[in-house]
mmCIF file of C-alpha atoms in Angstrom:
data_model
loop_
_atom_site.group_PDB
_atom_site.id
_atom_site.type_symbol
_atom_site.label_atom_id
_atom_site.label_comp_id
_atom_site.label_asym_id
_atom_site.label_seq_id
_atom_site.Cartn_x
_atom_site.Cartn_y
_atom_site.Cartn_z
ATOM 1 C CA UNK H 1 -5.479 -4.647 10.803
ATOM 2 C CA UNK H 2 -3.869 -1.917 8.976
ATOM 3 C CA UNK H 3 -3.357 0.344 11.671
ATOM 4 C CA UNK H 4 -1.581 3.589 10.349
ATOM 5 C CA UNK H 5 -0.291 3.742 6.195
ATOM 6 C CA UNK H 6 2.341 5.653 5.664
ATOM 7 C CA UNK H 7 2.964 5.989 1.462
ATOM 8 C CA UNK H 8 5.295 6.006 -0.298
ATOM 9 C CA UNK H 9 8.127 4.205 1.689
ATOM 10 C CA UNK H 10 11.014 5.604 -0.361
ATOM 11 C CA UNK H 11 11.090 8.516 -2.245
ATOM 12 C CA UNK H 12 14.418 10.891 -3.833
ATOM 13 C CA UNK H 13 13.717 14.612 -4.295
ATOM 14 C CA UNK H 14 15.622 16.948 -5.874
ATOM 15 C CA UNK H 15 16.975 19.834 -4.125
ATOM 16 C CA UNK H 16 13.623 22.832 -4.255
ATOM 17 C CA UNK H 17 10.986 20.146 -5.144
ATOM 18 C CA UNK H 18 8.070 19.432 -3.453
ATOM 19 C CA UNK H 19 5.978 16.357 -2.344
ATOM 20 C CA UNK H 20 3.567 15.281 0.304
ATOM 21 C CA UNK H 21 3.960 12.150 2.566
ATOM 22 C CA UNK H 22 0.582 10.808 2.856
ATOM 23 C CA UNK H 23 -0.767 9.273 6.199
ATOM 24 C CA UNK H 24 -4.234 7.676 6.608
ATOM 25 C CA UNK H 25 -5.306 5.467 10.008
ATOM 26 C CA UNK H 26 -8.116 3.627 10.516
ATOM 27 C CA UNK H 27 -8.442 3.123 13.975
ATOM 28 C CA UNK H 28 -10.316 6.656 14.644
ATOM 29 C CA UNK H 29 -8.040 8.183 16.398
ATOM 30 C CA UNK H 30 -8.110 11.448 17.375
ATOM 31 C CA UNK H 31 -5.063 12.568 17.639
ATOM 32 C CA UNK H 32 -2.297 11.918 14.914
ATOM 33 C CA UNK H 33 1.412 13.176 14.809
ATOM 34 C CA UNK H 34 4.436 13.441 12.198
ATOM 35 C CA UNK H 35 8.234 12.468 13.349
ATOM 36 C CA UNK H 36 11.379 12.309 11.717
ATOM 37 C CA UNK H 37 14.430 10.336 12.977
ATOM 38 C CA UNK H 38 17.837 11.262 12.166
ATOM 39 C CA UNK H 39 20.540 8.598 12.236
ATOM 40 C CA UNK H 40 22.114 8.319 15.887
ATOM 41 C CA UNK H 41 18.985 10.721 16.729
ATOM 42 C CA UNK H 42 15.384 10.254 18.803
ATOM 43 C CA UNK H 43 12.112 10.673 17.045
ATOM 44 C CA UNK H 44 11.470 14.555 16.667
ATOM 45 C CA UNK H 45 7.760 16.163 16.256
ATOM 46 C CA UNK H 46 7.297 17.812 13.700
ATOM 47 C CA UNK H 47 3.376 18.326 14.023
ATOM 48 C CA UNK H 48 0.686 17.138 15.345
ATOM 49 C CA UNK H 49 -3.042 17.776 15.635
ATOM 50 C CA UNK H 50 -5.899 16.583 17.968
ATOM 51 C CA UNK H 51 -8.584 16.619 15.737
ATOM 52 C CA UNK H 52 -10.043 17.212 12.159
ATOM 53 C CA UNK H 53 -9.273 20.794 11.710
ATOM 54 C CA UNK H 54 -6.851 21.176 14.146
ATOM 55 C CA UNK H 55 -3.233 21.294 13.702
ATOM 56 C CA UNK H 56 -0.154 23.125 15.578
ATOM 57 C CA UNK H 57 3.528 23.087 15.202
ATOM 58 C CA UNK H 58 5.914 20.327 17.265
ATOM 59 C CA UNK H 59 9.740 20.857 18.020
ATOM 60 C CA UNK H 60 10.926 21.380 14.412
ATOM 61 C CA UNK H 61 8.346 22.412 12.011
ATOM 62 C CA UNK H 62 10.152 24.536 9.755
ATOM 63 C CA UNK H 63 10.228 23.166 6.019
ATOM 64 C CA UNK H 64 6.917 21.578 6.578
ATOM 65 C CA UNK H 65 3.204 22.198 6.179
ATOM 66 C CA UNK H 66 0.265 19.966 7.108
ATOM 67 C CA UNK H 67 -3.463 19.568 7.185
ATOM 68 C CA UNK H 68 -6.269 17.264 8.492
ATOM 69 C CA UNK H 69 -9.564 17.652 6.917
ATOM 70 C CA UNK H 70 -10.509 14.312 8.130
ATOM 71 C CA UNK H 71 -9.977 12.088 11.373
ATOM 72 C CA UNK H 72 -8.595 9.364 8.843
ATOM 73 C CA UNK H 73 -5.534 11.781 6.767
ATOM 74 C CA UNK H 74 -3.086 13.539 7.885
ATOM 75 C CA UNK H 75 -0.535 14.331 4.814
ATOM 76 C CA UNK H 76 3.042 16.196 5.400
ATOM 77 C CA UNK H 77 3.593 18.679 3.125
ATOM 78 C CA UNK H 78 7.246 19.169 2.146
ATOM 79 C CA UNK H 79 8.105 22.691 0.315
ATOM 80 C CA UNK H 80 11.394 23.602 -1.529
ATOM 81 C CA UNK H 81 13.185 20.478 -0.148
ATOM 82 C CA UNK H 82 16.820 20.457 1.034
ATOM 83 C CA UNK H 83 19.375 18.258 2.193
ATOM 84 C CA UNK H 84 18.778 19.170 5.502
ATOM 85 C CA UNK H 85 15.093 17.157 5.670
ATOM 86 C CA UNK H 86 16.758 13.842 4.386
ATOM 87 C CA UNK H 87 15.660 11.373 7.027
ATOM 88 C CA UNK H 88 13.005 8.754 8.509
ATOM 89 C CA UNK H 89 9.475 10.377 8.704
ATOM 90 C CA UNK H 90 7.313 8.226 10.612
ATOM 91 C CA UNK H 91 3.803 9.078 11.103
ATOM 92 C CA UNK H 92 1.870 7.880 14.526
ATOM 93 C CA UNK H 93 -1.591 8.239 16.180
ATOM 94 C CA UNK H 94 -3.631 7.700 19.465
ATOM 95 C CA UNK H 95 -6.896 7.691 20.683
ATOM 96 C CA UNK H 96 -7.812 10.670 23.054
ATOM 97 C CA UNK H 97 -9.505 8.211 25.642
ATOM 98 C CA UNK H 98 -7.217 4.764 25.073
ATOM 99 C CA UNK H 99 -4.236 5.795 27.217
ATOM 100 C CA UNK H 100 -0.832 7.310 26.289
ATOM 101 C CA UNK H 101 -0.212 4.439 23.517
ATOM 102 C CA UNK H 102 0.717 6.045 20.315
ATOM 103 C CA UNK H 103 0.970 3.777 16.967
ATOM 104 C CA UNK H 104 3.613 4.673 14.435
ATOM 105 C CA UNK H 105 3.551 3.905 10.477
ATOM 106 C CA UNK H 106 6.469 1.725 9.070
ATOM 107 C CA UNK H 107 8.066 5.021 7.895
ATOM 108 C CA UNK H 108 9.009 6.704 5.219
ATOM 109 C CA UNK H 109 12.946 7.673 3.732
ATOM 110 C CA UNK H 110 13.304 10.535 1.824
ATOM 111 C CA UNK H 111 16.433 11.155 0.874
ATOM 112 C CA UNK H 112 17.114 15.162 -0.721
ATOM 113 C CA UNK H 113 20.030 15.224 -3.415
ATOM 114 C CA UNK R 1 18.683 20.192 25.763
ATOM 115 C CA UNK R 2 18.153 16.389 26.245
ATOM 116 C CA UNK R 3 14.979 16.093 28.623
ATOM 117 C CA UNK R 4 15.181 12.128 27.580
ATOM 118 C CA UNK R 5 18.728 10.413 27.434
ATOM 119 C CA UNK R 6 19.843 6.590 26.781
ATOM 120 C CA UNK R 7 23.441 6.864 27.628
ATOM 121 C CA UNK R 8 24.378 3.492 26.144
ATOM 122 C CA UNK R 9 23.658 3.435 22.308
ATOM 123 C CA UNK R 10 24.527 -0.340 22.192
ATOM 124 C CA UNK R 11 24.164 -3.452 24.278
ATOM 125 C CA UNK R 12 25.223 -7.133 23.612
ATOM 126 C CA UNK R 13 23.605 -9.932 25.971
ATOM 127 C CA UNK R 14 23.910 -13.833 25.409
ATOM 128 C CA UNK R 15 20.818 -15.831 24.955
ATOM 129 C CA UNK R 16 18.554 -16.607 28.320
ATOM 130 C CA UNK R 17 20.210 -13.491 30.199
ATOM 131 C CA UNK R 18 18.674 -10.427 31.228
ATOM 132 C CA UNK R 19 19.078 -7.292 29.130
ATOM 133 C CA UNK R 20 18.701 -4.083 31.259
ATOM 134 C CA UNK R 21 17.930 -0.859 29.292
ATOM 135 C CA UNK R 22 18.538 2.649 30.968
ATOM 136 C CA UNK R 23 16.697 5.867 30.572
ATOM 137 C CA UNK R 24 17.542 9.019 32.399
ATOM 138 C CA UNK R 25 15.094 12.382 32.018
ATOM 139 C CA UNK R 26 15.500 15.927 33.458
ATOM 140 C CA UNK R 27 11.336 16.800 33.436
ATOM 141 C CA UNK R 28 9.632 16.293 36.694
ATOM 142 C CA UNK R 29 6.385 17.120 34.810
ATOM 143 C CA UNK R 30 6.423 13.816 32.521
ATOM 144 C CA UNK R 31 3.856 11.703 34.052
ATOM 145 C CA UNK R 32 3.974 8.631 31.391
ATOM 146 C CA UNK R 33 6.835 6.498 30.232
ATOM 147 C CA UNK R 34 6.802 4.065 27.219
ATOM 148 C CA UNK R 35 9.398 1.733 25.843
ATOM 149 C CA UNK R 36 9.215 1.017 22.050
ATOM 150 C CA UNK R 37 10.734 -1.595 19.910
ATOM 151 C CA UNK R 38 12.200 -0.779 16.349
ATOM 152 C CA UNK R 39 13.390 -3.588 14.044
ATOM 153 C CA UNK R 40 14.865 -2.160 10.788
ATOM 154 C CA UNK R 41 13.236 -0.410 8.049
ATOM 155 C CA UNK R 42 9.876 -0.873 10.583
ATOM 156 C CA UNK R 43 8.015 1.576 12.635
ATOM 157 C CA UNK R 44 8.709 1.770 16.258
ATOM 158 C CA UNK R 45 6.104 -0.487 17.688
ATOM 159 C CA UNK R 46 4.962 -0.583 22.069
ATOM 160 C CA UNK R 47 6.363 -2.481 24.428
ATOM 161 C CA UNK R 48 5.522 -1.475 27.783
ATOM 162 C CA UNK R 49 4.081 1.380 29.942
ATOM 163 C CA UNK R 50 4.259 2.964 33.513
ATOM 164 C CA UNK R 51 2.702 5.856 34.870
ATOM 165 C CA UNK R 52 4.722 8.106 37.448
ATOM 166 C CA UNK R 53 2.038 7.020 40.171
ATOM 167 C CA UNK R 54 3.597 2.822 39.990
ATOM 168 C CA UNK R 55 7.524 2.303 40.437
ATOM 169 C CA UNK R 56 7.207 -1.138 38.524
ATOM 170 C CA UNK R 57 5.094 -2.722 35.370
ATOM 171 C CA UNK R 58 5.563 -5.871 34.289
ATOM 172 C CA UNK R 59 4.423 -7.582 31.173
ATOM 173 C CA UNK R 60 5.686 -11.552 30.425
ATOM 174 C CA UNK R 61 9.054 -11.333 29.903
ATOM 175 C CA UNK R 62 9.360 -7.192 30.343
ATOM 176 C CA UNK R 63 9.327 -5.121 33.246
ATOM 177 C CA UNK R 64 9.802 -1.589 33.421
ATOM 178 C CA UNK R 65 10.616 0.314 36.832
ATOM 179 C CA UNK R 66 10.558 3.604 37.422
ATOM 180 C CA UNK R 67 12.668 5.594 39.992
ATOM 181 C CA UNK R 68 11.382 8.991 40.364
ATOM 182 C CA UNK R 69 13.570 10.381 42.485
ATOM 183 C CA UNK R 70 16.590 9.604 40.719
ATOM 184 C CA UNK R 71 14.489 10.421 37.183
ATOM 185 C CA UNK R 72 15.589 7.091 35.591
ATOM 186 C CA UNK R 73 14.059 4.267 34.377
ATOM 187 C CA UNK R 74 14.855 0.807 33.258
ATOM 188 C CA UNK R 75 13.829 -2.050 31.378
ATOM 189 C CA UNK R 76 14.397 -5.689 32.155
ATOM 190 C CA UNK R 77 13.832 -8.642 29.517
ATOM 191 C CA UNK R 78 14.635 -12.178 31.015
ATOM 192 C CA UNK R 79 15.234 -14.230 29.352
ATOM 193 C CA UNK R 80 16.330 -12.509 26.495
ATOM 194 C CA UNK R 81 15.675 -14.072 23.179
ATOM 195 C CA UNK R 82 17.581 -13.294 19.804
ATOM 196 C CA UNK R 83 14.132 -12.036 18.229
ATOM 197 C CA UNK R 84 14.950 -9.118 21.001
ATOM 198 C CA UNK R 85 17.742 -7.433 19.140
ATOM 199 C CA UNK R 86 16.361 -4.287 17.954
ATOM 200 C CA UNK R 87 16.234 -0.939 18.942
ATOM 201 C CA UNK R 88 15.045 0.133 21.998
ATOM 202 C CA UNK R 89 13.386 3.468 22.674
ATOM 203 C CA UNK R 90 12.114 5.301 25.764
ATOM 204 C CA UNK R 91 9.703 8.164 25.847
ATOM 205 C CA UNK R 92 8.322 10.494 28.174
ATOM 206 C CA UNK R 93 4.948 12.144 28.091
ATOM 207 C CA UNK R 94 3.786 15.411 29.340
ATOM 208 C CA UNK R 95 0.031 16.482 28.662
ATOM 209 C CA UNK R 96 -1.441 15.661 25.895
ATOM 210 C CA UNK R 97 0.828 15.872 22.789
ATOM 211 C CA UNK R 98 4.140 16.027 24.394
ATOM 212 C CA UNK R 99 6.054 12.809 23.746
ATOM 213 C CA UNK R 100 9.715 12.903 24.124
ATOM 214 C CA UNK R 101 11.929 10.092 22.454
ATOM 215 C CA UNK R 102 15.359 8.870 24.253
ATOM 216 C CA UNK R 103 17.871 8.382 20.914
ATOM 217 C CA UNK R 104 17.452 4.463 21.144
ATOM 218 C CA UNK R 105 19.697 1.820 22.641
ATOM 219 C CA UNK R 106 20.300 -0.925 19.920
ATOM 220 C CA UNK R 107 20.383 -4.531 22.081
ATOM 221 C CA UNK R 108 21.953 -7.568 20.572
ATOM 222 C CA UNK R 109 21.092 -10.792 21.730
ATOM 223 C CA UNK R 110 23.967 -13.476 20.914
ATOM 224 C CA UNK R 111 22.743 -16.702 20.539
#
């Protein structure tokens, strides 16, 4: 049961690179969300999307970029990185007809020096 | 603005008591609450559920209830077990997208 991949699980940047967190489930879920958690902090959205196609910005989207071409992917897109986006990013997903349940990815840590 | 709060960060128990985790929100609109689980360098994995239509959910050794008016709810585990010690999170939902995390209590159970 693999449930929702989250790669890579660590990763440093340097201060104005870029990467992409990668995020694939294989439960066909619809819909499929990105969070970050800050130490001492809840889990803030940072997008989300309800379908192949489909995406739209959560409570703190700024830095970020995403895309779903497919039910399975949904990658997070991180442009000119700064200090500011060093934290947990933890990507989740639910069914649209399974109840509220959403599943979460073991994370990833990027840390911005 | 908070909508979802967990007042206490941290809470210590001994072994075979009950742990009772506290979650205050300001929303009248959130119609679904969850409690998650987070061990260390995992994801946050589901506990438990309620809708706002029940005032109680219970699940082997977990039960959530829900007091609407007061716009808290709690979560019970008896007994509690040293594999409990995590982090604890609450969440709210409102429509379809619209989850909202508490920060996370982190319970300790002292064997």
């Amino acid at each position: 049961n693999a449930g929702v991949t989250q790669t890579p699980k660590f990763r440093i940047l340097k201060i104005g690179q870029s990467m992409t967190l990668q995020c694939t489930q294989d439960m066909n879920h619809n819909y499929m969300y990105w969070y970050r958690q800050d130490p001492g902090m809840g889990l803030k959205l940072i997008y989300y999307s309800v379908g192949a196609g489909i995406t739209d910005k959560g409570e703190v989207p700024n830095g970020y970029n995403v895309s779903r071409s497919t039910t399975e992917d949904f990658p997070l897109r991180l442009e000119l990185a700064a200090p500011s986006q060093t934290s947990v990013y933890f990507c989740a997903s639910r069914n649209q007809g399974g109840g509220n349940t959403i599943y979460f990815g073991e994370g990833s840590w990027l840390t911005v020096v | 603005d908070q909508q979802v709060k967990q007042n206490s960060p941290s809470l210590s128990v001994q072994e075979g008591r009950i742990s009772i985790l506290n979650c205050d929100y300001t929303n009248s609109m959130f119609d679904y609450f969850l409690w998650y689980k987070k061990y260390p360098a995992e994801g946050p994995t589901f506990l438990i559920s309620i809708s706002s239509i029940k005032d109680k959910n219970e699940d082997g050794r977990f039960t959530v209830f829900l007091n609407k008016s007061a716009k808290h709810l709690s979560l019970h585990i008896v007994p509690s077990q040293p594999g409990d010690s995590a982090v604890y999170f609450c969440a709210a939902v409102s429509g379809t997208y619209k989850y909202i995390f508490g920060t996370g209590t982190r319970l300790k159970v002292l064997a």
